C-alpha cells in the first residue's frame, strides 16, 4: 500500500513539473467547487433542515390571506384573527404585521425594522423576554401612541449600552 502511494506521488509530481499551470487551474477549480458546495449546504441546512429555535416548532404554522387583488397577503385583519381564535382549531393564535419605524435617541434618528404584534405573540411562540416583561394589552394600549415595545438584544446593546432600566 505504501509502495502504491509512493508510485502515485512520484507520477503526480512529474505531471506537476511538466504542466504546473494546468495543476494550479485544476486545484483552484476544485477549491471553488468545494467552497460553493459547502456554502450552499450551510444555507440549506440552516433554512430547511434545522428546526426553528422554539419549543414544538413542528406545531407552528403561518397563515396568509388571499384577496381578489393580492396573493399571499402577510397580514390578517383583526376580525379574521378573532375568528381564528373563536374557531378553537389552534392552541393559540397571534398576529404580527411588519410596519416601518424609526428610533429617535438623543436627537439621532435611525430607521429600524418594526412590527405590530398581538400581546400573546411571544406566548404562542413559547418564548419570553430575557429582561423586562412581555406585552400585555391590558397595560400597553393607549390612544394613538405606543406605551411599550420589545427591542432586540443587538439594538439594546448598540443604542442603550445594555442599560437594564431600558
Short mmCIF file of N, CA and C in Angstrom, two decimals:
data_model
loop_
_atom_site.label_atom_id
_atom_site.label_comp_id
_atom_site.label_asym_id
_atom_site.label_seq_id
_atom_site.Cartn_x
_atom_site.Cartn_y
_atom_site.Cartn_z
N UNK A 1 0.83 -1.19 0.00
CA UNK A 1 0.00 0.00 0.00
C UNK A 1 0.88 1.26 0.00
N UNK A 2 1.93 1.23 0.81
CA UNK A 2 2.85 2.36 0.86
C UNK A 2 3.59 2.51 -0.48
N UNK A 3 3.93 1.38 -1.10
CA UNK A 3 4.61 1.41 -2.40
C UNK A 3 3.69 2.05 -3.46
N UNK A 4 2.38 1.70 -3.45
CA UNK A 4 1.44 2.27 -4.42
C UNK A 4 1.29 3.78 -4.21
N UNK A 5 1.24 4.20 -2.96
CA UNK A 5 1.14 5.63 -2.67
C UNK A 5 2.38 6.36 -3.19
N UNK A 6 3.54 5.83 -2.92
CA UNK A 6 4.78 6.46 -3.34
C UNK A 6 4.85 6.56 -4.86
N UNK A 7 4.42 5.49 -5.55
CA UNK A 7 4.42 5.49 -7.01
C UNK A 7 3.47 6.57 -7.54
N UNK A 8 2.28 6.65 -6.97
CA UNK A 8 1.31 7.67 -7.40
C UNK A 8 1.83 9.09 -7.11
N UNK A 9 2.48 9.27 -5.98
CA UNK A 9 3.02 10.57 -5.62
C UNK A 9 4.09 11.01 -6.61
N UNK A 10 5.00 10.11 -6.98
CA UNK A 10 6.05 10.45 -7.95
C UNK A 10 5.45 10.78 -9.31
N UNK A 11 4.42 10.01 -9.71
CA UNK A 11 3.77 10.27 -11.00
C UNK A 11 3.10 11.66 -10.99
N UNK A 12 2.43 12.00 -9.90
CA UNK A 12 1.78 13.31 -9.79
C UNK A 12 2.81 14.43 -9.79
N UNK A 13 3.94 14.23 -9.12
CA UNK A 13 4.99 15.25 -9.11
C UNK A 13 5.55 15.48 -10.50
N UNK A 14 5.76 14.41 -11.28
CA UNK A 14 6.25 14.56 -12.65
C UNK A 14 5.26 15.32 -13.52
N UNK A 15 3.96 15.02 -13.37
CA UNK A 15 2.94 15.74 -14.14
C UNK A 15 2.90 17.22 -13.75
N UNK A 16 3.03 17.48 -12.46
CA UNK A 16 3.01 18.86 -11.99
C UNK A 16 4.19 19.64 -12.58
N UNK A 17 5.36 19.04 -12.59
CA UNK A 17 6.54 19.72 -13.14
C UNK A 17 6.42 19.92 -14.64
N UNK A 18 5.73 19.01 -15.31
CA UNK A 18 5.57 19.11 -16.75
C UNK A 18 4.58 20.22 -17.14
N UNK A 19 3.47 20.38 -16.36
CA UNK A 19 2.46 21.40 -16.69
C UNK A 19 1.89 22.00 -15.39
N UNK A 20 2.64 22.88 -14.75
CA UNK A 20 2.19 23.45 -13.48
C UNK A 20 0.96 24.35 -13.62
N UNK A 21 0.79 25.00 -14.76
CA UNK A 21 -0.38 25.85 -14.95
C UNK A 21 -1.67 25.06 -14.90
N UNK A 22 -1.69 23.90 -15.55
CA UNK A 22 -2.88 23.05 -15.53
C UNK A 22 -3.20 22.60 -14.12
N UNK A 23 -2.19 22.23 -13.36
CA UNK A 23 -2.40 21.75 -11.99
C UNK A 23 -2.98 22.87 -11.12
N UNK A 24 -2.46 24.07 -11.27
CA UNK A 24 -2.96 25.20 -10.48
C UNK A 24 -4.42 25.49 -10.84
N UNK A 25 -4.75 25.50 -12.14
CA UNK A 25 -6.13 25.76 -12.57
C UNK A 25 -7.05 24.65 -12.06
N UNK A 26 -6.62 23.39 -12.15
CA UNK A 26 -7.44 22.28 -11.68
C UNK A 26 -7.67 22.37 -10.17
N UNK A 27 -6.61 22.68 -9.41
CA UNK A 27 -6.74 22.80 -7.95
C UNK A 27 -7.66 23.96 -7.58
N UNK A 28 -7.56 25.09 -8.27
CA UNK A 28 -8.42 26.24 -7.98
C UNK A 28 -9.88 25.93 -8.31
N UNK A 29 -10.09 25.21 -9.42
CA UNK A 29 -11.45 24.82 -9.80
C UNK A 29 -12.05 23.91 -8.73
N UNK A 30 -11.28 22.95 -8.26
CA UNK A 30 -11.78 22.04 -7.22
C UNK A 30 -12.06 22.81 -5.93
N UNK A 31 -11.16 23.75 -5.56
CA UNK A 31 -11.37 24.53 -4.34
C UNK A 31 -12.63 25.38 -4.45
N UNK A 32 -12.84 25.98 -5.61
CA UNK A 32 -14.04 26.79 -5.82
C UNK A 32 -15.30 25.93 -5.72
N UNK A 33 -15.27 24.76 -6.33
CA UNK A 33 -16.42 23.85 -6.27
C UNK A 33 -16.73 23.38 -4.86
N UNK A 34 -15.69 23.01 -4.12
CA UNK A 34 -15.89 22.57 -2.73
C UNK A 34 -16.42 23.73 -1.88
N UNK A 35 -15.86 24.91 -2.07
CA UNK A 35 -16.32 26.08 -1.31
C UNK A 35 -17.76 26.44 -1.60
N UNK A 36 -18.14 26.43 -2.88
CA UNK A 36 -19.52 26.74 -3.25
C UNK A 36 -20.49 25.69 -2.70
N UNK A 37 -20.11 24.43 -2.80
CA UNK A 37 -20.97 23.36 -2.27
C UNK A 37 -21.14 23.50 -0.77
N UNK A 38 -20.07 23.80 -0.07
CA UNK A 38 -20.15 23.98 1.38
C UNK A 38 -21.04 25.16 1.75
N UNK A 39 -20.91 26.27 1.03
CA UNK A 39 -21.74 27.44 1.32
C UNK A 39 -23.21 27.15 1.08
N UNK A 40 -23.53 26.51 -0.02
CA UNK A 40 -24.93 26.19 -0.33
C UNK A 40 -25.49 25.22 0.70
N UNK A 41 -24.72 24.21 1.08
CA UNK A 41 -25.19 23.26 2.09
C UNK A 41 -25.43 23.95 3.41
N UNK A 42 -24.54 24.87 3.80
CA UNK A 42 -24.71 25.57 5.07
C UNK A 42 -26.00 26.37 5.10
N UNK A 43 -26.30 27.07 4.01
CA UNK A 43 -27.53 27.84 3.94
C UNK A 43 -28.75 26.92 3.97
N UNK A 44 -28.72 25.87 3.17
CA UNK A 44 -29.86 24.93 3.13
C UNK A 44 -30.06 24.26 4.50
N UNK A 45 -28.98 23.92 5.17
CA UNK A 45 -29.08 23.29 6.48
C UNK A 45 -29.73 24.25 7.48
N UNK A 46 -29.29 25.51 7.46
CA UNK A 46 -29.84 26.48 8.41
C UNK A 46 -31.29 26.81 8.12
N UNK A 47 -31.68 26.84 6.84
CA UNK A 47 -33.03 27.27 6.47
C UNK A 47 -34.02 26.11 6.46
N UNK A 48 -33.62 24.97 5.92
CA UNK A 48 -34.58 23.89 5.69
C UNK A 48 -34.46 22.71 6.64
N UNK A 49 -33.28 22.41 7.12
CA UNK A 49 -33.08 21.17 7.88
C UNK A 49 -33.25 21.38 9.37
N UNK A 50 -32.59 22.39 9.92
CA UNK A 50 -32.65 22.60 11.37
C UNK A 50 -34.03 23.11 11.78
N UNK A 51 -34.52 22.62 12.91
CA UNK A 51 -35.82 23.12 13.37
C UNK A 51 -35.71 24.55 13.88
N UNK A 52 -36.83 25.24 13.92
CA UNK A 52 -36.85 26.61 14.44
C UNK A 52 -36.47 26.59 15.92
N UNK A 53 -35.87 27.65 16.42
CA UNK A 53 -35.41 27.66 17.81
C UNK A 53 -36.53 27.98 18.81
N UNK A 54 -37.66 27.30 18.67
CA UNK A 54 -38.79 27.49 19.57
C UNK A 54 -39.23 26.13 20.09
N UNK A 55 -39.88 26.11 21.25
CA UNK A 55 -40.45 24.84 21.71
C UNK A 55 -41.53 24.36 20.73
N UNK A 56 -41.54 23.10 20.42
CA UNK A 56 -42.51 22.49 19.50
C UNK A 56 -42.59 23.22 18.16
N UNK A 57 -41.47 23.36 17.44
CA UNK A 57 -41.52 24.10 16.18
C UNK A 57 -42.39 23.44 15.11
N UNK A 58 -42.62 22.14 15.24
CA UNK A 58 -43.47 21.45 14.26
C UNK A 58 -44.94 21.80 14.43
N UNK A 59 -45.30 22.50 15.49
CA UNK A 59 -46.70 22.88 15.72
C UNK A 59 -46.98 24.32 15.29
N UNK A 60 -45.95 25.03 14.82
CA UNK A 60 -46.14 26.42 14.39
C UNK A 60 -46.57 26.46 12.93
N UNK A 61 -47.53 27.31 12.63
CA UNK A 61 -47.96 27.50 11.24
C UNK A 61 -48.08 29.00 10.97
N UNK A 62 -47.90 29.36 9.71
CA UNK A 62 -48.10 30.73 9.27
C UNK A 62 -49.33 30.74 8.38
N UNK A 63 -50.23 31.64 8.64
CA UNK A 63 -51.44 31.75 7.83
C UNK A 63 -51.38 33.07 7.09
N UNK A 64 -51.56 32.99 5.80
CA UNK A 64 -51.59 34.19 4.96
C UNK A 64 -52.95 34.23 4.27
N UNK A 65 -53.35 35.39 3.83
CA UNK A 65 -54.66 35.55 3.21
C UNK A 65 -54.51 35.86 1.73
N UNK A 66 -55.47 35.41 0.94
CA UNK A 66 -55.57 35.79 -0.46
C UNK A 66 -56.76 36.73 -0.62
N UNK A 67 -56.55 37.79 -1.37
CA UNK A 67 -57.63 38.72 -1.65
C UNK A 67 -57.82 38.77 -3.17
N UNK A 68 -58.89 39.36 -3.63
CA UNK A 68 -59.08 39.45 -5.08
C UNK A 68 -57.96 40.23 -5.79
N UNK A 69 -57.29 41.13 -5.07
CA UNK A 69 -56.26 41.94 -5.71
C UNK A 69 -54.84 41.54 -5.35
N UNK A 70 -54.65 40.73 -4.32
CA UNK A 70 -53.29 40.36 -3.89
C UNK A 70 -53.26 38.91 -3.43
N UNK A 71 -52.14 38.25 -3.66
CA UNK A 71 -51.95 36.88 -3.22
C UNK A 71 -50.95 36.86 -2.07
N UNK A 72 -51.13 35.93 -1.16
CA UNK A 72 -50.23 35.75 -0.01
C UNK A 72 -50.04 37.05 0.77
N UNK A 73 -51.13 37.67 1.14
CA UNK A 73 -51.06 38.87 1.96
C UNK A 73 -50.52 38.47 3.33
N UNK A 74 -49.45 39.11 3.80
CA UNK A 74 -48.81 38.64 5.03
C UNK A 74 -49.58 38.95 6.31
N UNK A 75 -50.64 39.72 6.26
CA UNK A 75 -51.35 40.09 7.48
C UNK A 75 -52.84 39.80 7.35
N UNK A 76 -53.38 39.27 8.42
CA UNK A 76 -54.83 39.10 8.52
C UNK A 76 -55.39 40.30 9.27
N UNK A 77 -56.64 40.62 9.01
CA UNK A 77 -57.26 41.73 9.73
C UNK A 77 -57.57 41.28 11.16
N UNK A 78 -57.84 42.27 12.01
CA UNK A 78 -58.19 41.97 13.40
C UNK A 78 -59.37 41.02 13.53
N UNK A 79 -60.49 41.26 12.79
CA UNK A 79 -61.62 40.33 12.88
C UNK A 79 -61.28 38.92 12.39
N UNK A 80 -60.40 38.80 11.39
CA UNK A 80 -60.00 37.47 10.92
C UNK A 80 -59.21 36.72 12.00
N UNK A 81 -58.35 37.43 12.70
CA UNK A 81 -57.60 36.81 13.79
C UNK A 81 -58.56 36.38 14.89
N UNK A 82 -59.54 37.23 15.22
CA UNK A 82 -60.52 36.87 16.25
C UNK A 82 -61.36 35.66 15.82
N UNK A 83 -61.69 35.57 14.53
CA UNK A 83 -62.43 34.40 14.04
C UNK A 83 -61.61 33.13 14.20
N UNK A 84 -60.32 33.20 13.91
CA UNK A 84 -59.45 32.03 14.09
C UNK A 84 -59.38 31.63 15.56
N UNK A 85 -59.32 32.61 16.45
CA UNK A 85 -59.29 32.30 17.89
C UNK A 85 -60.60 31.67 18.33
N UNK A 86 -61.71 32.19 17.81
CA UNK A 86 -63.03 31.67 18.20
C UNK A 86 -63.26 30.26 17.68
N UNK A 87 -62.64 29.90 16.57
CA UNK A 87 -62.83 28.56 15.99
C UNK A 87 -62.21 27.48 16.86
N UNK A 88 -61.29 27.82 17.72
CA UNK A 88 -60.62 26.88 18.62
C UNK A 88 -59.95 25.72 17.88
N UNK A 89 -59.52 25.97 16.64
CA UNK A 89 -58.80 24.97 15.87
C UNK A 89 -57.32 24.95 16.24
N UNK A 90 -56.86 26.02 16.87
CA UNK A 90 -55.45 26.16 17.22
C UNK A 90 -55.32 26.35 18.72
N UNK A 91 -54.20 25.92 19.28
CA UNK A 91 -53.99 26.12 20.71
C UNK A 91 -53.68 27.58 21.03
N UNK A 92 -53.26 28.34 20.04
CA UNK A 92 -53.01 29.77 20.21
C UNK A 92 -52.94 30.44 18.86
N UNK A 93 -53.43 31.67 18.78
CA UNK A 93 -53.38 32.44 17.54
C UNK A 93 -52.83 33.82 17.88
N UNK A 94 -51.79 34.22 17.15
CA UNK A 94 -51.19 35.53 17.35
C UNK A 94 -50.99 36.16 15.98
N UNK A 95 -50.84 37.47 15.97
CA UNK A 95 -50.69 38.20 14.73
C UNK A 95 -49.44 39.07 14.80
N UNK A 96 -48.74 39.16 13.67
CA UNK A 96 -47.56 40.01 13.54
C UNK A 96 -47.63 40.68 12.18
N UNK A 97 -47.53 42.00 12.17
CA UNK A 97 -47.60 42.77 10.93
C UNK A 97 -46.38 43.68 10.86
N UNK A 98 -45.56 43.53 9.82
CA UNK A 98 -44.39 44.38 9.65
C UNK A 98 -44.83 45.80 9.28
N UNK A 99 -44.23 46.77 9.95
CA UNK A 99 -44.51 48.18 9.68
C UNK A 99 -43.18 48.93 9.67
N UNK A 100 -43.19 50.12 9.10
CA UNK A 100 -41.98 50.93 9.12
C UNK A 100 -41.86 51.67 10.44
N UNK A 101 -40.64 51.85 10.91
CA UNK A 101 -40.47 52.54 12.17
C UNK A 101 -39.15 53.25 12.24
N UNK A 102 -39.09 54.24 13.10
CA UNK A 102 -37.87 55.00 13.34
C UNK A 102 -37.60 55.02 14.83
N UNK A 103 -36.33 55.01 15.18
CA UNK A 103 -35.92 55.12 16.57
C UNK A 103 -35.19 56.45 16.72
N UNK A 104 -35.66 57.28 17.63
CA UNK A 104 -35.03 58.57 17.87
C UNK A 104 -34.43 58.55 19.27
N UNK A 105 -33.12 58.74 19.34
CA UNK A 105 -32.44 58.80 20.63
C UNK A 105 -31.48 59.97 20.61
N UNK A 106 -31.57 60.85 21.61
CA UNK A 106 -30.67 61.99 21.77
C UNK A 106 -30.47 62.76 20.47
N UNK A 107 -31.56 63.02 19.77
CA UNK A 107 -31.50 63.81 18.56
C UNK A 107 -31.18 63.04 17.29
N UNK A 108 -30.74 61.80 17.40
CA UNK A 108 -30.44 60.98 16.23
C UNK A 108 -31.65 60.11 15.90
N UNK A 109 -31.88 59.94 14.59
CA UNK A 109 -32.99 59.09 14.18
C UNK A 109 -32.43 58.00 13.26
N UNK A 110 -32.91 56.78 13.46
CA UNK A 110 -32.48 55.64 12.66
C UNK A 110 -33.71 54.83 12.26
N UNK A 111 -33.77 54.43 11.00
CA UNK A 111 -34.84 53.56 10.54
C UNK A 111 -34.55 52.15 11.04
N UNK A 112 -35.51 51.55 11.72
CA UNK A 112 -35.34 50.20 12.26
C UNK A 112 -36.50 49.32 11.80
N UNK A 113 -36.24 48.04 11.58
CA UNK A 113 -37.36 47.14 11.24
C UNK A 113 -38.27 46.97 12.45
N UNK A 114 -39.55 47.18 12.25
CA UNK A 114 -40.50 47.08 13.35
C UNK A 114 -41.71 46.27 12.92
N UNK A 115 -42.49 45.85 13.91
CA UNK A 115 -43.71 45.09 13.65
C UNK A 115 -44.70 45.32 14.76
N UNK A 116 -45.97 45.31 14.40
CA UNK A 116 -47.04 45.33 15.39
C UNK A 116 -47.40 43.88 15.68
N UNK A 117 -47.43 43.54 16.96
CA UNK A 117 -47.73 42.17 17.37
C UNK A 117 -48.85 42.17 18.39
N UNK A 118 -49.64 41.12 18.37
CA UNK A 118 -50.63 40.96 19.43
C UNK A 118 -49.90 40.62 20.71
N UNK A 119 -50.53 40.92 21.84
CA UNK A 119 -49.83 40.74 23.11
C UNK A 119 -49.52 39.28 23.43
N UNK A 120 -50.16 38.34 22.76
CA UNK A 120 -49.89 36.92 23.02
C UNK A 120 -48.89 36.32 22.03
N UNK A 121 -48.25 37.15 21.22
CA UNK A 121 -47.35 36.64 20.19
C UNK A 121 -46.21 35.80 20.78
N UNK A 122 -45.53 36.32 21.79
CA UNK A 122 -44.43 35.57 22.39
C UNK A 122 -44.91 34.32 23.10
N UNK A 123 -46.08 34.39 23.74
CA UNK A 123 -46.62 33.21 24.42
C UNK A 123 -46.92 32.10 23.42
N UNK A 124 -47.46 32.46 22.26
CA UNK A 124 -47.76 31.45 21.23
C UNK A 124 -46.47 30.81 20.73
N UNK A 125 -45.41 31.59 20.60
CA UNK A 125 -44.12 31.02 20.19
C UNK A 125 -43.47 30.20 21.30
N UNK A 126 -43.90 30.41 22.53
CA UNK A 126 -43.33 29.67 23.65
C UNK A 126 -42.05 30.30 24.18
N UNK A 127 -41.92 31.61 24.01
CA UNK A 127 -40.72 32.31 24.48
C UNK A 127 -41.13 33.48 25.36
N UNK A 128 -40.17 34.03 26.08
CA UNK A 128 -40.44 35.22 26.89
C UNK A 128 -39.20 36.11 26.87
N UNK A 129 -39.37 37.40 27.12
CA UNK A 129 -38.22 38.31 27.11
C UNK A 129 -37.21 37.93 28.20
N UNK A 130 -35.95 38.16 27.93
CA UNK A 130 -34.91 37.88 28.93
C UNK A 130 -34.98 38.91 30.05
N UNK A 131 -35.14 40.17 29.67
CA UNK A 131 -35.29 41.25 30.65
C UNK A 131 -36.65 41.90 30.42
N UNK A 132 -37.19 42.49 31.46
CA UNK A 132 -38.47 43.18 31.31
C UNK A 132 -39.64 42.21 31.33
N UNK A 133 -40.67 42.57 30.60
CA UNK A 133 -41.89 41.75 30.60
C UNK A 133 -42.41 41.62 29.18
N UNK A 134 -43.31 40.70 28.99
CA UNK A 134 -43.96 40.53 27.69
C UNK A 134 -45.02 41.62 27.52
N UNK A 135 -45.48 41.79 26.31
CA UNK A 135 -46.54 42.76 26.05
C UNK A 135 -47.83 42.31 26.70
N UNK A 136 -48.63 43.27 27.12
CA UNK A 136 -49.91 42.98 27.76
C UNK A 136 -50.91 44.04 27.32
N UNK A 137 -51.93 43.63 26.58
CA UNK A 137 -52.89 44.59 26.03
C UNK A 137 -53.62 45.36 27.11
N UNK A 138 -53.75 44.78 28.31
CA UNK A 138 -54.45 45.49 29.38
C UNK A 138 -53.65 46.70 29.86
N UNK A 139 -52.33 46.66 29.68
CA UNK A 139 -51.46 47.74 30.15
C UNK A 139 -50.97 48.61 29.00
N UNK A 140 -50.69 47.98 27.86
CA UNK A 140 -49.93 48.63 26.79
C UNK A 140 -50.77 49.33 25.73
N UNK A 141 -52.07 49.42 25.88
CA UNK A 141 -52.87 50.11 24.87
C UNK A 141 -53.12 51.54 25.31
N UNK A 142 -53.22 52.39 24.34
CA UNK A 142 -53.46 53.80 24.64
C UNK A 142 -53.87 54.51 23.38
N UNK A 143 -54.38 55.72 23.52
CA UNK A 143 -54.83 56.46 22.34
C UNK A 143 -53.67 56.99 21.50
N UNK A 144 -53.46 56.41 20.34
CA UNK A 144 -52.55 56.87 19.30
C UNK A 144 -51.09 57.00 19.74
N UNK A 145 -50.64 56.23 20.67
CA UNK A 145 -49.22 56.19 20.98
C UNK A 145 -48.88 54.80 21.52
N UNK A 146 -47.62 54.51 21.51
CA UNK A 146 -47.14 53.20 21.95
C UNK A 146 -46.65 53.33 23.38
N UNK A 147 -47.16 52.49 24.25
CA UNK A 147 -46.74 52.52 25.64
C UNK A 147 -45.58 51.56 25.92
N UNK A 148 -45.46 50.50 25.15
CA UNK A 148 -44.41 49.51 25.41
C UNK A 148 -43.94 48.91 24.10
N UNK A 149 -42.66 48.57 24.06
CA UNK A 149 -42.07 47.91 22.90
C UNK A 149 -41.12 46.82 23.38
N UNK A 150 -40.90 45.85 22.53
CA UNK A 150 -39.85 44.86 22.75
C UNK A 150 -38.74 45.19 21.76
N UNK A 151 -37.51 45.22 22.24
CA UNK A 151 -36.40 45.52 21.34
C UNK A 151 -35.43 44.35 21.33
N UNK A 152 -34.66 44.26 20.27
CA UNK A 152 -33.69 43.18 20.15
C UNK A 152 -32.50 43.43 21.07
N UNK A 153 -31.79 42.37 21.36
CA UNK A 153 -30.60 42.46 22.19
C UNK A 153 -29.56 43.37 21.52
N UNK A 154 -29.40 43.20 20.22
CA UNK A 154 -28.42 43.99 19.46
C UNK A 154 -28.76 45.48 19.54
N UNK A 155 -30.01 45.83 19.37
CA UNK A 155 -30.43 47.24 19.45
C UNK A 155 -30.24 47.77 20.87
N UNK A 156 -30.56 46.98 21.84
CA UNK A 156 -30.41 47.36 23.24
C UNK A 156 -28.95 47.65 23.58
N UNK A 157 -28.04 46.80 23.08
CA UNK A 157 -26.61 47.00 23.34
C UNK A 157 -26.07 48.22 22.57
N UNK A 158 -26.49 48.36 21.31
CA UNK A 158 -25.93 49.40 20.45
C UNK A 158 -26.42 50.80 20.85
N UNK A 159 -27.71 50.96 21.08
CA UNK A 159 -28.26 52.29 21.34
C UNK A 159 -28.33 52.64 22.83
N UNK A 160 -28.50 51.64 23.67
CA UNK A 160 -28.73 51.92 25.09
C UNK A 160 -27.63 51.39 25.99
N UNK A 161 -26.52 50.94 25.40
CA UNK A 161 -25.36 50.44 26.14
C UNK A 161 -25.74 49.36 27.15
N UNK A 162 -26.75 48.58 26.85
CA UNK A 162 -27.14 47.47 27.74
C UNK A 162 -27.71 47.92 29.07
N UNK A 163 -28.26 49.12 29.15
CA UNK A 163 -28.86 49.63 30.39
C UNK A 163 -30.04 48.75 30.78
N UNK A 164 -30.00 48.08 31.93
CA UNK A 164 -31.10 47.19 32.32
C UNK A 164 -32.40 47.91 32.63
N UNK A 165 -32.37 49.24 32.75
CA UNK A 165 -33.60 50.00 33.02
C UNK A 165 -34.35 50.36 31.76
N UNK A 166 -33.77 50.08 30.61
CA UNK A 166 -34.44 50.38 29.34
C UNK A 166 -35.40 49.25 29.04
#
